[in-house]
mmCIF file of C-alpha atoms in Angstrom:
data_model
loop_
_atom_site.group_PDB
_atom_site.id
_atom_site.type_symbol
_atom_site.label_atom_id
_atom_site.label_comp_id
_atom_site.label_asym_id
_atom_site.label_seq_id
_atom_site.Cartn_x
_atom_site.Cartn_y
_atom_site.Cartn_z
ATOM 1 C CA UNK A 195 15.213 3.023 17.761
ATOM 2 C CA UNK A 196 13.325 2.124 14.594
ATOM 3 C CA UNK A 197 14.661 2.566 11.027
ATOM 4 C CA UNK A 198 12.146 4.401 8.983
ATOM 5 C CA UNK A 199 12.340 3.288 5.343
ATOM 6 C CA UNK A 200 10.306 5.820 3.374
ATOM 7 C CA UNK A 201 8.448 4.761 -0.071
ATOM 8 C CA UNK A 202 7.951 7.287 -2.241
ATOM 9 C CA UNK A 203 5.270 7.755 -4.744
ATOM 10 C CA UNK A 204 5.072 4.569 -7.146
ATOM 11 C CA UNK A 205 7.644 2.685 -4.860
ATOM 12 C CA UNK A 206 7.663 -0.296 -2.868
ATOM 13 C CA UNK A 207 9.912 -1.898 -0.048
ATOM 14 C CA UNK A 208 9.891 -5.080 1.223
ATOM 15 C CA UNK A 209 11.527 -6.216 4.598
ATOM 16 C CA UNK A 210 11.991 -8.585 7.366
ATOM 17 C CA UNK A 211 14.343 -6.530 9.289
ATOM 18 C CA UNK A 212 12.297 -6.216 12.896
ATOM 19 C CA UNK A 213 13.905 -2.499 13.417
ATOM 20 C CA UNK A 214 12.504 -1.227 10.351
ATOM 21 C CA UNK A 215 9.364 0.701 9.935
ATOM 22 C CA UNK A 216 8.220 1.117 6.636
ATOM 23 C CA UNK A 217 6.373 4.553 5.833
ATOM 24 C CA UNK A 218 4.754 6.195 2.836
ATOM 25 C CA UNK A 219 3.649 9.798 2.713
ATOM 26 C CA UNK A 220 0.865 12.128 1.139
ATOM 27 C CA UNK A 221 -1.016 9.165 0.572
ATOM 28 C CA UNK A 222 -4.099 11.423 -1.317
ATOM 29 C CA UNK A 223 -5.827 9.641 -4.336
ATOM 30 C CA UNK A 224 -2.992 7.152 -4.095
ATOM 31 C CA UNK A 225 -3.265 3.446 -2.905
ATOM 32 C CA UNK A 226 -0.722 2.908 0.289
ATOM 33 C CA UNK A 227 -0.881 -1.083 0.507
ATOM 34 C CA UNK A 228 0.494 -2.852 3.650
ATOM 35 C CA UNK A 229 1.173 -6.415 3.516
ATOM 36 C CA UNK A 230 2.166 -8.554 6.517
ATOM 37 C CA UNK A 231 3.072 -12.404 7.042
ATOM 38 C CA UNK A 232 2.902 -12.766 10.766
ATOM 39 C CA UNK A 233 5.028 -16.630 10.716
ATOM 40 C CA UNK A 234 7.757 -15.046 8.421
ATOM 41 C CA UNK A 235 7.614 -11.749 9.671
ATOM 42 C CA UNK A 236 7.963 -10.365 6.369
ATOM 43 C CA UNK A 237 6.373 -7.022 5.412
ATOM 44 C CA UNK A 238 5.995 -4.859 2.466
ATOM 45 C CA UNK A 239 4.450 -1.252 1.446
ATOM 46 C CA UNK A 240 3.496 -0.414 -1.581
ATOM 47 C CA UNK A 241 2.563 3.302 -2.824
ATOM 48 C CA UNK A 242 0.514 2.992 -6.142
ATOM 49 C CA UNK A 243 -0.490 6.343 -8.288
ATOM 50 C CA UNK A 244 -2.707 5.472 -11.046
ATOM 51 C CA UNK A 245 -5.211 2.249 -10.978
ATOM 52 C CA UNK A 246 -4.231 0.812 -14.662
ATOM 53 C CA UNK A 247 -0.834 0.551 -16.668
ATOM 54 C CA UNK A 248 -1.996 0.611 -19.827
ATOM 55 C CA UNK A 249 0.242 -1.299 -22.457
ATOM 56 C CA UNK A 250 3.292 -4.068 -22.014
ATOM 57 C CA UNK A 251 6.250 -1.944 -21.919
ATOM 58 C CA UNK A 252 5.646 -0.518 -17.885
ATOM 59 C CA UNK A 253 8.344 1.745 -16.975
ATOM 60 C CA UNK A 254 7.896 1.526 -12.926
ATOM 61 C CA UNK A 255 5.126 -1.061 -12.434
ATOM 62 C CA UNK A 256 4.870 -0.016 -8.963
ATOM 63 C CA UNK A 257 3.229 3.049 -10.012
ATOM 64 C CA UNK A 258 0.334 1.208 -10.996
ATOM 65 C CA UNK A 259 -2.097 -0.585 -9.152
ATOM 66 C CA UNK A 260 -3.061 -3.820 -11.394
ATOM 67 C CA UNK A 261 0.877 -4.888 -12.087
ATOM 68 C CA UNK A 262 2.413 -3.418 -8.913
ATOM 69 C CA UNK A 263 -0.089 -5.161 -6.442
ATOM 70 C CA UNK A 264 0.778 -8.576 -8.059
ATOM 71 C CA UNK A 265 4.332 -7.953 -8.658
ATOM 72 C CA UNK A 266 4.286 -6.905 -4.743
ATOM 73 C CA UNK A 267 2.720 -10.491 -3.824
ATOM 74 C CA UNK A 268 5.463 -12.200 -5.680
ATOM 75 C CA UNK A 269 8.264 -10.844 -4.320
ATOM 76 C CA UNK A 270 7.072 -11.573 -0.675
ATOM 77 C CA UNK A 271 6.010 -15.054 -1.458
ATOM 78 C CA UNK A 272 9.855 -15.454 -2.985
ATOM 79 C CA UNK A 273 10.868 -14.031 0.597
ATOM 80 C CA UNK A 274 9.165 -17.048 1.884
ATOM 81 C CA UNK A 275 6.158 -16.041 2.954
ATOM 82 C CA UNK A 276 2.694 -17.667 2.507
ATOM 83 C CA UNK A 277 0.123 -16.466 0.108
ATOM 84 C CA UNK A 278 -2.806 -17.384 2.391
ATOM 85 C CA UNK A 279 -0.501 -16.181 5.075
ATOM 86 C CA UNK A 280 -0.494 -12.584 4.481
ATOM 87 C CA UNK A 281 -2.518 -9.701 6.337
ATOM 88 C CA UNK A 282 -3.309 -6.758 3.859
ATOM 89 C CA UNK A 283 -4.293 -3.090 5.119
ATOM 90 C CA UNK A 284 -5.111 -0.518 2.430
ATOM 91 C CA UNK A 285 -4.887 3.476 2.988
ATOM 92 C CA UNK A 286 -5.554 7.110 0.677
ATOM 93 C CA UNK A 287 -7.876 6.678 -2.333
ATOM 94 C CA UNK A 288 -9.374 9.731 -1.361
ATOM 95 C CA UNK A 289 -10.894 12.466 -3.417
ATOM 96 C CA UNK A 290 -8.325 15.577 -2.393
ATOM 97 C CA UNK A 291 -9.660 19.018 -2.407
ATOM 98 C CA UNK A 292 -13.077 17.974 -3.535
ATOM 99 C CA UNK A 293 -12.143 17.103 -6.993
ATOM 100 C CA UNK A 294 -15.494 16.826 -9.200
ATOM 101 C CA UNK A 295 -14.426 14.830 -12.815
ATOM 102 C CA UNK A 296 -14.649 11.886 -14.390
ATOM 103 C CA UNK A 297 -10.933 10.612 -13.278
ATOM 104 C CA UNK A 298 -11.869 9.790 -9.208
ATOM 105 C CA UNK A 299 -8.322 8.352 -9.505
ATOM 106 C CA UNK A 300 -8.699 7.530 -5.459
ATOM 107 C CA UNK A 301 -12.093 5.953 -6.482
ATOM 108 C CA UNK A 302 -10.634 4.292 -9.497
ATOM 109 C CA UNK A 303 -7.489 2.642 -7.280
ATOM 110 C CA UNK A 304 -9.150 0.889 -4.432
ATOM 111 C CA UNK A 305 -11.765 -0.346 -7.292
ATOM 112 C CA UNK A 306 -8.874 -2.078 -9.042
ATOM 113 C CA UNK A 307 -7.512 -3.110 -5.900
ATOM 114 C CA UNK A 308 -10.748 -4.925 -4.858
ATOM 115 C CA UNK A 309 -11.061 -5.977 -8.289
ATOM 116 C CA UNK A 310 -7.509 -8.097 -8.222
ATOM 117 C CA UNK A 311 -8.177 -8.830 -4.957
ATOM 118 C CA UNK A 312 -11.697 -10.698 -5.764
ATOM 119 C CA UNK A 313 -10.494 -12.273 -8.047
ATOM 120 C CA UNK A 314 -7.652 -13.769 -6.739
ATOM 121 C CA UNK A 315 -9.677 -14.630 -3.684
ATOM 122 C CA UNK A 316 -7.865 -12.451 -1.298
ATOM 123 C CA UNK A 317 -9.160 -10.671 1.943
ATOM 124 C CA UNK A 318 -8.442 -6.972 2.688
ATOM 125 C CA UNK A 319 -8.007 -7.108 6.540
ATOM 126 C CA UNK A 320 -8.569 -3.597 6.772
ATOM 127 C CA UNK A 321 -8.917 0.079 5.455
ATOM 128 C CA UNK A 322 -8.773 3.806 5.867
ATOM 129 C CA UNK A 323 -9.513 5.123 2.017
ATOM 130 C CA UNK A 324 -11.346 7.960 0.427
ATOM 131 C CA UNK A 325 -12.688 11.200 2.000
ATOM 132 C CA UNK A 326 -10.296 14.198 1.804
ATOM 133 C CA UNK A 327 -7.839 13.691 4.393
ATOM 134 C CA UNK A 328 -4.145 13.202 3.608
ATOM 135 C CA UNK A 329 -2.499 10.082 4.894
ATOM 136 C CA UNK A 330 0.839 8.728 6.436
ATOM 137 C CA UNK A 331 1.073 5.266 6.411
ATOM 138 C CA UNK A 332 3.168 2.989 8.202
ATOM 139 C CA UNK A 333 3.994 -0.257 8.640
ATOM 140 C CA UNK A 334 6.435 -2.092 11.857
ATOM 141 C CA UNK A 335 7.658 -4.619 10.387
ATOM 142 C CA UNK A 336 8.614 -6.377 14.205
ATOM 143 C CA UNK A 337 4.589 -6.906 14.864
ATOM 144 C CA UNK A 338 2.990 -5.912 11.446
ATOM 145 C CA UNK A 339 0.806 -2.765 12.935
ATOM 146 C CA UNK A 340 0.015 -0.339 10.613
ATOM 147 C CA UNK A 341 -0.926 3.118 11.535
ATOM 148 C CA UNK A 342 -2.134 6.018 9.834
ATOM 149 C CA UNK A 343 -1.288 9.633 10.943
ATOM 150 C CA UNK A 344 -3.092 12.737 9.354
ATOM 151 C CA UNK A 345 -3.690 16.159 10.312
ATOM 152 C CA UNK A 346 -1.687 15.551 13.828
ATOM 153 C CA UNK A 347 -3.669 12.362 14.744
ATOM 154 C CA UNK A 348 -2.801 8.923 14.727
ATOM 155 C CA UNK A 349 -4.269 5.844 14.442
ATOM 156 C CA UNK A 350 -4.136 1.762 14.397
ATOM 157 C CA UNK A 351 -5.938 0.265 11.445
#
């Protein structure tokens, strides 16, 4: 029987505990991030709100995007695993309940994520974002799958 360690919103968990599944809910607008180092078997979920922190003094920095991301990468390359090594999978970002306004905060997350992420060279494996769909999103940290369930489906990204 798995372990289910939840994230919550602007949370992360990091494990290499094979039983454990790591899973983060109501992904909407939100960034879920999965990150996986298949030779460690390390893995780590991150559930980011808002794209930008804005200023030094950042309460939670996993709320945001552009300092939790990073922050995220460090703390799994402390728990040995390898930069280059690591398998990323990136969920939500959606628009929920057909929001029309300037602040596409979905829109404005996976922008900063592929911002960071070309810039620092780095290779988004795969994705489920935007559209209108809530998301679950989980990651076995045993084999690194990642699945997303919404609206009574499931599925392997």
């Amino acid at each position: 029987m798995k372990n289910r360690l939840v994230v919550t919103i602007s949370d992360m968990k990091i494990s290499r505990r094979p039983r454990d599944l790591l899973v983060t809910h109501s992904l909407g607008s939100c960034l879920g991030l999965a990150a996986y180092d298949p030779a460690s078997k390390v893995g780590g979920l991150i559930h980011c709100l808002l794209p930008r922190a804005v200023g030094p003094n950042v309460q939670n920095p996993y709320m945001y995007v552009n300092v939790g991301v990073p922050l995220m990468i460090r703390k799994l390359a402390a728990m040995g695993c390898a930069k280059e090594s690591l398998i990323f999978k990136a969920a939500g970002c959606g628009r929920m309940n057909l929001i029309q306004n300037q602040f596409d905060t979905g829109a404005q997350n996976m922008a900063m994520l592929e911002s960071l992420f070309t810039k620092n060279g780095v290779v988004l494996a795969a994705q489920d974002v935007g559209g209108t769909i809530p998301r679950t999103l989980t990651l076995d940290v045993e084999t690194g799958k990642v699945t997303i369930t919404s609206q009574g489906q499931e599925w392997e990204i």
